[in-house]
Coordinates of C-alpha atoms in Angstrom, one line a residue:
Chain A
X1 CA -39.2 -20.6 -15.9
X2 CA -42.3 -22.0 -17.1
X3 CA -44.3 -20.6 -13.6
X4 CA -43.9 -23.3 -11.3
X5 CA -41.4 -24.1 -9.0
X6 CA -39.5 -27.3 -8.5
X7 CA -38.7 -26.8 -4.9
X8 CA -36.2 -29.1 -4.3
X9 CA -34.3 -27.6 -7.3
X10 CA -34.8 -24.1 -5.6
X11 CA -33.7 -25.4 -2.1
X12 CA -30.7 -26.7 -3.5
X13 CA -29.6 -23.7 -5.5
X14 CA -30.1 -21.6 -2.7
X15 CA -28.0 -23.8 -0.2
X16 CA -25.3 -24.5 -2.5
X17 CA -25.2 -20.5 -3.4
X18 CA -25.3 -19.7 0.7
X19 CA -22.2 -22.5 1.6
X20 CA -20.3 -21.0 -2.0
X21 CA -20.7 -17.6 -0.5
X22 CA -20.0 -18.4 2.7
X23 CA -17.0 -20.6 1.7
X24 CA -15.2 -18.3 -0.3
X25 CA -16.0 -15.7 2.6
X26 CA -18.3 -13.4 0.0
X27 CA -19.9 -10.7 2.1
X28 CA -21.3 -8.9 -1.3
X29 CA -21.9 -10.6 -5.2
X30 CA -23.8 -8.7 -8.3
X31 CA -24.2 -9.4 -11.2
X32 CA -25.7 -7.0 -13.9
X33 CA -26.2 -3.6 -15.3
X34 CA -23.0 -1.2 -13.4
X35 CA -24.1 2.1 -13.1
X36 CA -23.6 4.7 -11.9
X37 CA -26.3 4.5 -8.9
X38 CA -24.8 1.0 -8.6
X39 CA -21.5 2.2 -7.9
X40 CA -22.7 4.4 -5.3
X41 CA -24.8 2.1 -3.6
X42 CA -22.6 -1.1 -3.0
X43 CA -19.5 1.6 -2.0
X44 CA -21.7 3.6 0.9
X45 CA -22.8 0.1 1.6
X46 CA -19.5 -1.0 2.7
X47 CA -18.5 1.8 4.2
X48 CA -20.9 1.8 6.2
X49 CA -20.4 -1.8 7.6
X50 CA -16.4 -1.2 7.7
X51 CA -17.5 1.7 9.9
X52 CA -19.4 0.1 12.1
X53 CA -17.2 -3.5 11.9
X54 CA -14.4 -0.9 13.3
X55 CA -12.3 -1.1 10.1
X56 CA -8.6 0.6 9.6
X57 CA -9.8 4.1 8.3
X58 CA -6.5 3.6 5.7
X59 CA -7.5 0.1 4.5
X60 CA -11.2 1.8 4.6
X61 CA -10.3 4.2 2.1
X62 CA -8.1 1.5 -0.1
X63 CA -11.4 -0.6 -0.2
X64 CA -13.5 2.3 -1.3
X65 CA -10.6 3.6 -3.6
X66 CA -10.2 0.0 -5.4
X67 CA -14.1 -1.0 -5.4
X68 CA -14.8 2.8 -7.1
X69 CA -12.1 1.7 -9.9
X70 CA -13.6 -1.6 -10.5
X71 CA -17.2 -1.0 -10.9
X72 CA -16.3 2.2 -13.4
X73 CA -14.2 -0.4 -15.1
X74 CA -17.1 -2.4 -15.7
X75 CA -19.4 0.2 -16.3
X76 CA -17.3 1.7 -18.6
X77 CA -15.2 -1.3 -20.7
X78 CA -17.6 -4.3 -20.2
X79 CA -19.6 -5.9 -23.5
X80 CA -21.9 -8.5 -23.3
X81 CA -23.1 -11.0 -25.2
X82 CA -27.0 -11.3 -25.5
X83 CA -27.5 -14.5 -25.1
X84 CA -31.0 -13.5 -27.0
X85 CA -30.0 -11.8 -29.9
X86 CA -26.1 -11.2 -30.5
X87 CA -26.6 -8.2 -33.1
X88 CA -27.6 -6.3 -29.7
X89 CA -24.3 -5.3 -27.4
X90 CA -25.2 -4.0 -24.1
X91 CA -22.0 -2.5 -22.2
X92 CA -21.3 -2.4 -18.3
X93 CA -22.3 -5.8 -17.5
X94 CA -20.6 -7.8 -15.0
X95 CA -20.2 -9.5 -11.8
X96 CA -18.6 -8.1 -9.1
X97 CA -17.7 -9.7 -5.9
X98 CA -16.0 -8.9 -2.8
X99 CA -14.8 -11.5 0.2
X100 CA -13.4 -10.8 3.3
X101 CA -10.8 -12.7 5.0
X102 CA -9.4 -12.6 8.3
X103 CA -6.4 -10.2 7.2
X104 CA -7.6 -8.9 3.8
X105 CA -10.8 -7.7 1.5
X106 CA -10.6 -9.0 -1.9
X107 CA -12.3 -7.5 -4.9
X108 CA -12.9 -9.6 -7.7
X109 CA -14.8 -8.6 -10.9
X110 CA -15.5 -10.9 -14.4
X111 CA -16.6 -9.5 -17.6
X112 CA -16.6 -10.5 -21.3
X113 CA -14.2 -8.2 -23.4
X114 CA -14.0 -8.8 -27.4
X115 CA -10.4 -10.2 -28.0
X116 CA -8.9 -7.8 -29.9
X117 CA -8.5 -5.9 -26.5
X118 CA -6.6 -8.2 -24.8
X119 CA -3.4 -7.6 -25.8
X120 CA -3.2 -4.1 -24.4
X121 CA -4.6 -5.0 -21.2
X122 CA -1.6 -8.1 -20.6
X123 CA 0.5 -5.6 -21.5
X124 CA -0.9 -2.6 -19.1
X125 CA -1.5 -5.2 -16.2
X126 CA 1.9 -6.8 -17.0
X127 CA 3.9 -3.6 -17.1
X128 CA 2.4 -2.4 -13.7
X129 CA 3.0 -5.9 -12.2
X130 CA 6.9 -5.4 -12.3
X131 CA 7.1 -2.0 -10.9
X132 CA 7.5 -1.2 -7.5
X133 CA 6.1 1.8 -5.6
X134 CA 8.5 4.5 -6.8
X135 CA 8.2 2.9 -10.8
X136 CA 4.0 3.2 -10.3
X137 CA 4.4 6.8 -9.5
X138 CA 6.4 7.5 -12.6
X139 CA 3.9 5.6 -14.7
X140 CA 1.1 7.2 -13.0
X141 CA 2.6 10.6 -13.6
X142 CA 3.6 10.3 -17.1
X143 CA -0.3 8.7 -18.0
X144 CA -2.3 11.3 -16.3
X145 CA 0.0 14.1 -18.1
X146 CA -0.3 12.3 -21.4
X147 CA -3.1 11.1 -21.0
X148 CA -6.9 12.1 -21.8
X149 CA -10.6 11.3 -20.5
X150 CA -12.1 8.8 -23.3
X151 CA -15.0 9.0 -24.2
X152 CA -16.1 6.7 -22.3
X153 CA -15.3 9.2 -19.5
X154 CA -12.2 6.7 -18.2
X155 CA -8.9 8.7 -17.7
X156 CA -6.7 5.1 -18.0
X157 CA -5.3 5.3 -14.6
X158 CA -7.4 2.9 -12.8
X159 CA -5.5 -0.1 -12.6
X160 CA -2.1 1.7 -11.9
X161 CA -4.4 3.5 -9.4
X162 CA -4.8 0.3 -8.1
X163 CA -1.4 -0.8 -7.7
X164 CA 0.0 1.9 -5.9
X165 CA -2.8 1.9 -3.2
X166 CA -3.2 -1.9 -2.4
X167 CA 0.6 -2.6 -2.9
X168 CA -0.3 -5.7 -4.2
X169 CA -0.1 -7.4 -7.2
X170 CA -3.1 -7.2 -9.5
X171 CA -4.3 -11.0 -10.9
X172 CA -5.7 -11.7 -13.9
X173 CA -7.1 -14.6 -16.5
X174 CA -8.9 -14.4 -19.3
X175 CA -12.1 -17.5 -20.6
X176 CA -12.4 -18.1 -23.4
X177 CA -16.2 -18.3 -24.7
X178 CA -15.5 -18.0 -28.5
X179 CA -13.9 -16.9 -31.5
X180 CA -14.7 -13.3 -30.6
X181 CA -15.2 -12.9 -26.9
X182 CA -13.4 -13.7 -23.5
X183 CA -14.5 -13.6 -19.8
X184 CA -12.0 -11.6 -18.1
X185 CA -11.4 -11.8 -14.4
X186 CA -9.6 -9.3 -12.6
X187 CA -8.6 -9.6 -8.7
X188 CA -7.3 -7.4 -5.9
X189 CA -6.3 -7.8 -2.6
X190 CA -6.3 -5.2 -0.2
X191 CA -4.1 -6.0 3.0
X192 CA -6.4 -5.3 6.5
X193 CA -3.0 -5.5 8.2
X194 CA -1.6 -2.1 7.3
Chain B
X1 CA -16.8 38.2 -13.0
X2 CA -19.5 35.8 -12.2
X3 CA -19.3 33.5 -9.2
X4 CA -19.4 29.8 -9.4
X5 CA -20.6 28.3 -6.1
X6 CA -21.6 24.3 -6.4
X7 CA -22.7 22.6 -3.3
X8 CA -20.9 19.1 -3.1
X9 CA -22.7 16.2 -2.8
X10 CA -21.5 12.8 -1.8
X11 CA -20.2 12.6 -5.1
X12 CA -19.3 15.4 -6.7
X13 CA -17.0 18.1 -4.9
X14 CA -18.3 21.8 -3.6
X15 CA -16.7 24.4 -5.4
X16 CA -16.5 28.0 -5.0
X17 CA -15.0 30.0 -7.3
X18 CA -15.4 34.2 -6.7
X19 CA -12.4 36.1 -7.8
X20 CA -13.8 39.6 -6.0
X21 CA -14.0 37.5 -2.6
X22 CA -10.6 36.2 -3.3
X23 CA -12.2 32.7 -3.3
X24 CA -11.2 29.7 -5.3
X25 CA -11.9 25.9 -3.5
X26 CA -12.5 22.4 -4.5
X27 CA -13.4 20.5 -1.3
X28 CA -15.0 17.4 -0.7
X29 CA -15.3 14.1 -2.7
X30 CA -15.4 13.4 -6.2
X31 CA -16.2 10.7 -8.7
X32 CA -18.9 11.9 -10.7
X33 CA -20.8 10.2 -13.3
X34 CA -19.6 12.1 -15.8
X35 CA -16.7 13.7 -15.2
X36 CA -16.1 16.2 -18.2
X37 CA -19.5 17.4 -17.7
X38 CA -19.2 18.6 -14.1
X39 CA -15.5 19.9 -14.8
X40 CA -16.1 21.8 -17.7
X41 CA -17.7 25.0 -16.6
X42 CA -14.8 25.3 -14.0
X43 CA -12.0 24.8 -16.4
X44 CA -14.2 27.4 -18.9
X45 CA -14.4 29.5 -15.9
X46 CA -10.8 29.6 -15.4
X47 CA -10.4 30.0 -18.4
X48 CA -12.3 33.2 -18.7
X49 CA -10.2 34.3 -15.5
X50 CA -6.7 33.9 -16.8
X51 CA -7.7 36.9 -19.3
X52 CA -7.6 39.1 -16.1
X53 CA -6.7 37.3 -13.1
X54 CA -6.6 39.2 -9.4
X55 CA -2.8 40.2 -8.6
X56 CA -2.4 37.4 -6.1
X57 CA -4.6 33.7 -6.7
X58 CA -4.5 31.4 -3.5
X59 CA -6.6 28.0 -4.5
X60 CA -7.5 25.6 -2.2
X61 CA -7.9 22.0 -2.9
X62 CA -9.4 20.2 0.6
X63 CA -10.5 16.8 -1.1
X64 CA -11.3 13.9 0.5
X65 CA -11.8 11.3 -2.1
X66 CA -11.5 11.7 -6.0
X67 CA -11.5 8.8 -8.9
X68 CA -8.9 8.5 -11.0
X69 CA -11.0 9.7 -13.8
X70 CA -11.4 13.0 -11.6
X71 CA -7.6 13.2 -10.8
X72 CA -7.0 13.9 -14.7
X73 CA -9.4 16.8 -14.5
X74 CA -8.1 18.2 -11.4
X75 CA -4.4 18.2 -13.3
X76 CA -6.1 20.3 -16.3
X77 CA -7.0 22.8 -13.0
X78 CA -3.8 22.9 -12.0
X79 CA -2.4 23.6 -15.6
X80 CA -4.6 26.6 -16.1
X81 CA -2.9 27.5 -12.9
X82 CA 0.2 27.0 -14.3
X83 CA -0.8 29.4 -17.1
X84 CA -1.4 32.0 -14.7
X85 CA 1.4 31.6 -12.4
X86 CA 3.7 31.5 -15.4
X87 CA 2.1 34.9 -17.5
X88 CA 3.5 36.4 -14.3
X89 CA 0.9 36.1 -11.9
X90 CA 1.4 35.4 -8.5
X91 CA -0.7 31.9 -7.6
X92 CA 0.1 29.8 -4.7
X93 CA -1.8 26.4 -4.5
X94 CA -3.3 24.6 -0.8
X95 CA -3.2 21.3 -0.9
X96 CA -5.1 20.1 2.0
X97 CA -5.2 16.8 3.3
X98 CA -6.3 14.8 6.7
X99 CA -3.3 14.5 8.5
X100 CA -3.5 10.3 8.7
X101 CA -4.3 10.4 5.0
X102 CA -0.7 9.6 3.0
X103 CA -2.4 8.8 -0.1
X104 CA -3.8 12.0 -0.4
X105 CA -0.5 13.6 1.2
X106 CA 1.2 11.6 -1.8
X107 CA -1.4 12.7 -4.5
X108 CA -0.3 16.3 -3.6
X109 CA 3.5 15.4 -3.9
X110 CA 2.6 13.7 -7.6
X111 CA 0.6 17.1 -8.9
X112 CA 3.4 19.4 -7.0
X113 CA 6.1 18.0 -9.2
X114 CA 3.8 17.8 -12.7
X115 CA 3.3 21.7 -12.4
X116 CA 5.6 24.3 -12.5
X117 CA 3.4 26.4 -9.8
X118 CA 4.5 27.2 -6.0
X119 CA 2.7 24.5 -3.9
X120 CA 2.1 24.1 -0.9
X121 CA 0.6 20.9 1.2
X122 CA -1.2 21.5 4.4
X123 CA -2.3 18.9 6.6
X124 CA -5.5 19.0 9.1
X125 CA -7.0 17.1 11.7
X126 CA -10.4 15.7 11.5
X127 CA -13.1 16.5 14.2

């Protein structure tokens, strides 16, 4: 921005944005730092207007469950690339985005990962995608026994977590931007029709 | 032994841990920011109690929300537990959980048949 403002620029980003969001039925969209404060805020947010919008309380608490486990996702395994100075990696940035439809919230979040990782996340999202109900209890129970909080303060549970509460499939795709870094986009659908 | 008595807030869990009062509860939500941080004295704390626990240990877990990050932490409770129950000690664990909640019905059922400890799930109505 060099300080003034082509207005017809400005109109049209903001009216495209508005019938975007309004298409793809967005009712919240962020995209930044995920912290902590963050995570708190945009979750009693939504509970507050499930509350008063006379939600399900069980598809409530799936809503709050999955968007908890998405943001600490990003907060927690997001890089990005400065588009300033690459040498400098900032972690738990991302976009995070959440629609409502006539019978189901969706959560969507995007982030960029370094490659290397993806591998164990196809195989972690893969392997949860063919079990049903009974086979994500087993996984679940077998990770949270071996498993230990990271540093990063993640106990690896989060997407089988995930799983077993929505019942639904998880989706995702991975961007390529370059050699070294994809954008990856993970999606949930939570069912309002319990 | 000292008491540990932490007021919950709407994200991290009140707990109350006072072995003279026959006292031990972790009610409440949690997803904290950092969850190792707000665990640790507890599982030190239990730690220290399993040197000289009372003859009987009834702990009560009445949560209403926890992470999944917090659900590991809550199993290293319930192994300390274990410890007790199986150096002899007599320890029966509460697992509380709002009657129209299955998840948290289920989450019970999944740490009931990781420990070796008698459990017991107990469901109550809200309001």
């Amino acid at each position: 921005m060099d300080g003034k403002i082509d207005v017809k620029e400005l109109l049209e980003f903001v009216y495209s944005f508005y019938k975007t969001m309004r298409e793809h039925e967005v009712t919240l969209v962020y995209e930044g730092d995920v912290t902590h404060q963050i995570t708190k805020a945009f979750t009693s947010l939504t509970e507050a207007n499930m509350e008063a919008q006379l939600e399900d309380p069980s598809t409530q608490k799936k809503v709050f469950h999955v968007m908890v486990e998405c943001l600490q996702n990003i907060s927690k395994h997001a890089e990005d690339i400065n588009q300033k100075d690459d040498s400098i990696p900032r972690g738990g940035v991302g976009i995070f985005i959440l629609s409502k439809a006539q019978d189901s919230y969706v959560v969507t979040t995007g982030n960029v990962l370094s490659k290397d990782k993806i591998p164990q996340i196809v195989e972690m999202l893969e392997t949860i995608n063919r079990l049903d109900k009974e086979g994500l209890k087993d996984l679940y129970k077998q990770r949270i026994k071996e498993g230990r909080i990271s540093a990063k303060g993640g106990a690896g549970l989060g997407f089988i977590d995930i799983a077993k509460k929505t019942g639904s499939k998880l989706f995702y795709q991975f961007l390529s931007i370059n050699d070294e870094y994809s954008f990856f986009v993970f999606s949930t659908m939570i069912s309002r029709t319990n | 032994m000292e008491v540990i008595k932490i007021v919950g807030t709407d994200d991290t869990p009140s707990v109350i841990l006072d072995a003279q009062n026959d006292m031990f509860e972790i009610s409440g939500r949690s997803l904290p920011e950092d969850v190792a941080a707000f665990y640790e004295p507890i599982l030190d704390w239990l730690d220290r109690y399993s040197e000289k626990p009372n003859e009987k240990t009834v702990f009560n877990f009445k949560l209403v929300y926890f992470n999944t990050a917090s659900s590991k932490l809550l199993l290293d409770i319930l192994l300390k537990l274990e410890e007790i129950y199986e150096a002899g000690n007599d320890v029966l664990i509460r697992w509380h959980y709002p009657e129209d909640d299955e998840d948290m019905q289920e989450a019970g059922e999944e740490y009931a048949d990781i420990v070796e400890v008698p459990f017991e799930q107990v469901s109550y109505s809200i309001d």
